[in-house]
Amino acid sequence: MALISMRDFSFAFPGSQQILRNVSLTIEEGSFTVLLGPNGSGKTTLLQQLHPVLAAHGDRTGEILWRGKNVSRETSDAVASRIGFVMQRPESQIVTDKVWHELAFGLENQGLGDDVIRRKVAEIATYFGIEEWFDKDVSELSGGQRQILNLASVMVLNPELLILDEPTAQLDPISADNFIQMLHRLNYELGVTILAAEHEVQKILPFASAMVVLTGGKISAAGAPRDIIPDILKHNPSLASAMPVAAQLYWESHSAASRIPLTVGEGKRWLKSVGGDGAVAETAAGTATSVTQSTTSKGEGVTVPETPVTLSARDVWFRYDKNSPDLVKGLNLHVHEGEIFALVGANGSGKSTLVSLLSGVNSPYRGRIELGGTRIERIAPRELYRNFLGVLPQDPQTLFVQKTVAADLKDVAKRRRRKDDRDELRLQESIERGAEALGLMHVLERHPYDLSGGEQQLAALLKVLLLRPRILLLDEPTKGMDEVAKQRVIDIFHELQRQKVTTVFVTHDVEFAARAADRAGMFFNGDVVSVDRVHPFFSTNNFYTTSASRIARDRYPDAITKDEVIACLTRANS
Amino acid sequence: MRWMARSRDSFSVAHPAVNFAFYAAVLGISMFCLHPFVLGISLVSAILYGAFVRGWRHMARLLGVFIVPGIIVVAILNPTFNHNGVTLLFTLSNGNSITLEAIVYGVALAITLAVATAWFVSLNVVLTRDKFVYAVGRVFPTASLILSMSFRFIPLFLRQFHDTTVSQRYLGHDMRSARWWEKIRIALTVTSSLFTWSMENAIHVSDSMRARGYGRRHRSSYSPHRWDTRNVLLLVVIASLAGITIVATANGGLAAQYDPTIVISGIHAAPSGVWTWLGAVAFLLLANVPVAVRLFDVYLWKRYERALRLGPGTRRQTRWSVVLGSDDVSAEKQKEKVPQWR
């Protein structure tokens, strides 16, 4: 039975163009629906329109039905109380200062007594595993814990429908996994109907019973994942790269197998089933090597670029207080000029500490960090951040200070160099060129805060790039980005590389690291361990590696990105 | 003495109403009744409990650095401003007279300040932020939600402030190395950015509140604290001891007058009566309720451990001496087998 549905629904903010166009959508009771769409396709607007209280005001046509009945002014409160909503940013939806109070907040709003609230809060805290941090302040929690708290404080109201707007976009991969597992449990054990917007579908899709694709405010496909994924792969190239790697491999190799694989396990089994003969594997492995142009093979040792070292850390130790534990312990890192270097594996405090050290915000208590051969402390701040070191911080919002993206970009471009860039026209031109390359033309006149998470990242990146840095340090550059945006970032990286700009980025996105970087290092326990070129790096890693490598490593041990595996497959086929 | 600081403070886990009642009674009586008995008992008890909660070193430092010098300063300063009193000691060259009454009153005043300072040491630990929010909530439910939201917002705001400042540094706007007119501009930029962020955050929070039914019905105010027998008992004890002290004061048992003549019942110019001793003892007990609760729990735990050690059916045989650790029977055994509670 349909729990909630939209019929021929259109929406526009007053005085602007339509965001949703003739959307018809049905969410079945007990289903787990994933809403998929590129950045800025109207996902958030659609989800908010389904919630009577959160629906923005504007021109609405069409209707929304709850259990087959039109949601009217009289019934909207009743419907709202049956829907739970979790937003993207974990921080900004927490209301109170204590975990227990946050859980009780919704129940207090219903005017319930202490005994009832105590019972419900205890129940929900136990179900979500919150007991250990039940008495804590919310400011002490990690991002993952905060998002679990948001989910729990919505679930305590016992909603029938749970709507989530990119709930894992701001989380590290382990917290994201936990969160998705929790959603699966709610759906599987309690029968809660779930509608979640995501663009990172790899992890969530195996649990989904239905999938809806939204492009440009219109529904372009809807149905069971296995039914519609082939369609997307065939007709929608911009979304195709967001599909599970296994499905893409299956599709690109024109496989004859009847069932499309969605998970790594299914992908592995499928690859075994399509001709596992040794000769093929051997030649394919050879091809893979040539395709990937890997300069190393096992036993040859690590090759390093020949250009001089431009960013180096030697025996760096750091802690925040005299009595707090060391967060960085004897870290060594050498990045060469013009190199693209990925640091993976760091999470929580380790990551932000690392970025703050490499960007000169904090100083190590032992060891030295050098940029271009000079100790970072010796470089005057004025010199350091102008035309030398560009840093993209974790929260891109903190970079924006103007009312429109265009004004913000202009603000920074104005102050990079004195003479040759002063000229208004050249300035405008460089902004437009950058915006064009990053696909930001359509958002230039918007307020920076109104952009989607991925668009904010892109705009912030452009802002940093307009300072013309020689060394670029990026903290989670792809957070919230769709596949198209990621590809644009990779293109920018390569363009910068041609200009001998060094790029170092810290990321959780292994797929992105494998595609974008030359070399990669793993940050673990306060040190960078196992630095290597990306191909040997990911192909020797067993756990911390790309999906493509996990699926195909038995046959093509050197292929780490899905394009490489596809290249190997097509060669083997022909 | 280290075991004192390490044992658990049972009084601070009591119901917030008990905590509030205790501090209201003790501080109120110490402020309004300037009888030397009350002040002395209050000061010693406050230091004792403070030492339990924060440790002897902290209290010793506070005594040496703040309380004792403070007492001396106020005791000296008061007679130079206050010239009331009948017992003239000597006259200053400018014609002002220094009286015994003024000096004694100065000392009493100084000790009152010391008493308040000493009690606030433990009060800071016992009355945590959420107890405060709870107490406000019982009277003004909306105010308590606002308080709780503010306590949520402050750390978030400070972090955003830090992040924005650092981000501006990344863009070449460095506060530390900028000239003064640039500093003003950077400060304005950061402020306006923080303002926008706060507005944005407020919208998200209000969405989150409305989506969870805020404002749709009359709100209740949940408290995780529960009334149990022990809390009720504690409240009754505190109330009756405070009552006895107040009645004693009202009946002149703890009367203290410093001006124009010194009249202090039981000490000077007034006889001590039943009320004097009753009031003093009641106040002594009252001021040491937290320490007593704590020690009682230490005793209970010792007894519990001993019972575990000796097996079932032996709980009754426990003696009070166990508390002091001079257990003659199984001191050796105790060391071997059971991890000591400290």
mmCIF file of N, CA, C and O in Angstrom, chain B residues 224-253:
data_model
loop_
_atom_site.group_PDB
_atom_site.id
_atom_site.type_symbol
_atom_site.label_atom_id
_atom_site.label_comp_id
_atom_site.label_asym_id
_atom_site.label_seq_id
_atom_site.Cartn_x
_atom_site.Cartn_y
_atom_site.Cartn_z
ATOM 1 N N PRO B 224 15.705 13.904 34.192
ATOM 2 C CA PRO B 224 16.181 12.532 34.360
ATOM 3 C C PRO B 224 16.384 12.175 35.831
ATOM 4 O O PRO B 224 16.705 11.041 36.158
ATOM 5 N N HIS B 225 16.208 13.163 36.731
ATOM 6 C CA HIS B 225 16.456 12.894 38.148
ATOM 7 C C HIS B 225 15.208 12.318 38.807
ATOM 8 O O HIS B 225 14.105 12.707 38.504
ATOM 9 N N ARG B 226 15.449 11.375 39.689
ATOM 10 C CA ARG B 226 14.307 10.711 40.340
ATOM 11 C C ARG B 226 14.367 10.886 41.839
ATOM 12 O O ARG B 226 15.433 10.961 42.430
ATOM 13 N N TRP B 227 13.185 10.914 42.451
ATOM 14 C CA TRP B 227 13.101 10.953 43.905
ATOM 15 C C TRP B 227 13.125 9.534 44.435
ATOM 16 O O TRP B 227 12.278 8.732 44.094
ATOM 17 N N ASP B 228 14.120 9.231 45.283
ATOM 18 C CA ASP B 228 14.062 7.943 45.964
ATOM 19 C C ASP B 228 14.113 8.203 47.471
ATOM 20 O O ASP B 228 14.203 9.354 47.918
ATOM 21 N N THR B 229 14.049 7.118 48.251
ATOM 22 C CA THR B 229 13.964 7.260 49.708
ATOM 23 C C THR B 229 15.118 8.081 50.246
ATOM 24 O O THR B 229 14.943 8.930 51.122
ATOM 25 N N ARG B 230 16.291 7.803 49.708
ATOM 26 C CA ARG B 230 17.476 8.474 50.234
ATOM 27 C C ARG B 230 17.370 9.994 50.027
ATOM 28 O O ARG B 230 17.678 10.760 50.928
ATOM 29 N N ASN B 231 16.919 10.389 48.813
ATOM 30 C CA ASN B 231 16.805 11.815 48.533
ATOM 31 C C ASN B 231 15.777 12.483 49.445
ATOM 32 O O ASN B 231 16.010 13.572 49.959
ATOM 33 N N VAL B 232 14.643 11.787 49.637
ATOM 34 C CA VAL B 232 13.608 12.345 50.505
ATOM 35 C C VAL B 232 14.157 12.493 51.912
ATOM 36 O O VAL B 232 14.010 13.539 52.558
ATOM 37 N N LEU B 233 14.844 11.458 52.372
ATOM 38 C CA LEU B 233 15.422 11.459 53.712
ATOM 39 C C LEU B 233 16.405 12.617 53.875
ATOM 40 O O LEU B 233 16.371 13.353 54.858
ATOM 41 N N LEU B 234 17.258 12.779 52.871
ATOM 42 C CA LEU B 234 18.254 13.847 52.917
ATOM 43 C C LEU B 234 17.575 15.212 52.997
ATOM 44 O O LEU B 234 17.980 16.064 53.787
ATOM 45 N N LEU B 235 16.516 15.371 52.196
ATOM 46 C CA LEU B 235 15.821 16.652 52.171
ATOM 47 C C LEU B 235 15.193 16.937 53.529
ATOM 48 O O LEU B 235 15.270 18.061 54.039
ATOM 49 N N VAL B 236 14.613 15.879 54.119
ATOM 50 C CA VAL B 236 13.985 16.042 55.438
ATOM 51 C C VAL B 236 15.044 16.429 56.467
ATOM 52 O O VAL B 236 14.858 17.356 57.278
ATOM 53 N N VAL B 237 16.177 15.741 56.429
ATOM 54 C CA VAL B 237 17.248 16.025 57.397
ATOM 55 C C VAL B 237 17.721 17.466 57.238
ATOM 56 O O VAL B 237 17.838 18.215 58.218
ATOM 57 N N ILE B 238 17.977 17.859 55.970
ATOM 58 C CA ILE B 238 18.463 19.226 55.730
ATOM 59 C C ILE B 238 17.441 20.248 56.213
ATOM 60 O O ILE B 238 17.781 21.202 56.910
ATOM 61 N N ALA B 239 16.166 19.996 55.876
ATOM 62 C CA ALA B 239 15.118 20.955 56.240
ATOM 63 C C ALA B 239 14.991 21.057 57.754
ATOM 64 O O ALA B 239 14.893 22.166 58.303
ATOM 65 N N SER B 240 15.020 19.928 58.473
ATOM 66 C CA SER B 240 14.799 20.019 59.915
ATOM 67 C C SER B 240 16.003 20.645 60.618
ATOM 68 O O SER B 240 15.825 21.450 61.533
ATOM 69 N N LEU B 241 17.226 20.306 60.177
ATOM 70 C CA LEU B 241 18.401 20.919 60.812
ATOM 71 C C LEU B 241 18.413 22.426 60.569
ATOM 72 O O LEU B 241 18.690 23.222 61.478
ATOM 73 N N ALA B 242 18.092 22.814 59.321
ATOM 74 C CA ALA B 242 18.051 24.245 59.001
ATOM 75 C C ALA B 242 16.964 24.915 59.834
ATOM 76 O O ALA B 242 17.170 26.009 60.372
ATOM 77 N N GLY B 243 15.827 24.227 59.977
ATOM 78 C CA GLY B 243 14.715 24.761 60.771
ATOM 79 C C GLY B 243 15.139 25.012 62.206
ATOM 80 O O GLY B 243 14.903 26.088 62.763
ATOM 81 N N ILE B 244 15.798 24.013 62.802
ATOM 82 C CA ILE B 244 16.236 24.162 64.199
ATOM 83 C C ILE B 244 17.173 25.357 64.327
ATOM 84 O O ILE B 244 17.023 26.187 65.227
ATOM 85 N N THR B 245 18.119 25.480 63.405
ATOM 86 C CA THR B 245 19.075 26.600 63.470
ATOM 87 C C THR B 245 18.347 27.935 63.379
ATOM 88 O O THR B 245 18.661 28.869 64.124
ATOM 89 N N ILE B 246 17.397 27.994 62.444
ATOM 90 C CA ILE B 246 16.688 29.260 62.252
ATOM 91 C C ILE B 246 15.866 29.615 63.490
ATOM 92 O O ILE B 246 15.877 30.753 63.953
ATOM 93 N N VAL B 247 15.179 28.597 64.026
ATOM 94 C CA VAL B 247 14.380 28.843 65.236
ATOM 95 C C VAL B 247 15.291 29.291 66.375
ATOM 96 O O VAL B 247 14.984 30.234 67.106
ATOM 97 N N ALA B 248 16.446 28.647 66.479
ATOM 98 C CA ALA B 248 17.407 29.022 67.531
ATOM 99 C C ALA B 248 17.835 30.471 67.380
ATOM 100 O O ALA B 248 17.917 31.224 68.356
ATOM 101 N N THR B 249 18.094 30.860 66.136
ATOM 102 C CA THR B 249 18.499 32.253 65.887
ATOM 103 C C THR B 249 17.370 33.207 66.245
ATOM 104 O O THR B 249 17.587 34.240 66.890
ATOM 105 N N ALA B 250 16.164 32.814 65.844
ATOM 106 C CA ALA B 250 15.012 33.678 66.084
ATOM 107 C C ALA B 250 14.780 33.871 67.574
ATOM 108 O O ALA B 250 14.354 34.936 68.021
ATOM 109 N N ASN B 251 15.093 32.835 68.338
ATOM 110 C CA ASN B 251 14.887 32.931 69.784
ATOM 111 C C ASN B 251 16.085 33.553 70.489
ATOM 112 O O ASN B 251 16.202 33.485 71.707
ATOM 113 N N GLY B 252 16.990 34.091 69.739
ATOM 114 C CA GLY B 252 18.118 34.796 70.333
ATOM 115 C C GLY B 252 19.255 33.909 70.771
ATOM 116 O O GLY B 252 20.221 34.374 71.365
ATOM 117 N N GLY B 253 19.161 32.613 70.478
ATOM 118 C CA GLY B 253 20.212 31.683 70.882
ATOM 119 C C GLY B 253 21.512 31.932 70.149
ATOM 120 O O GLY B 253 22.600 31.644 70.637
#
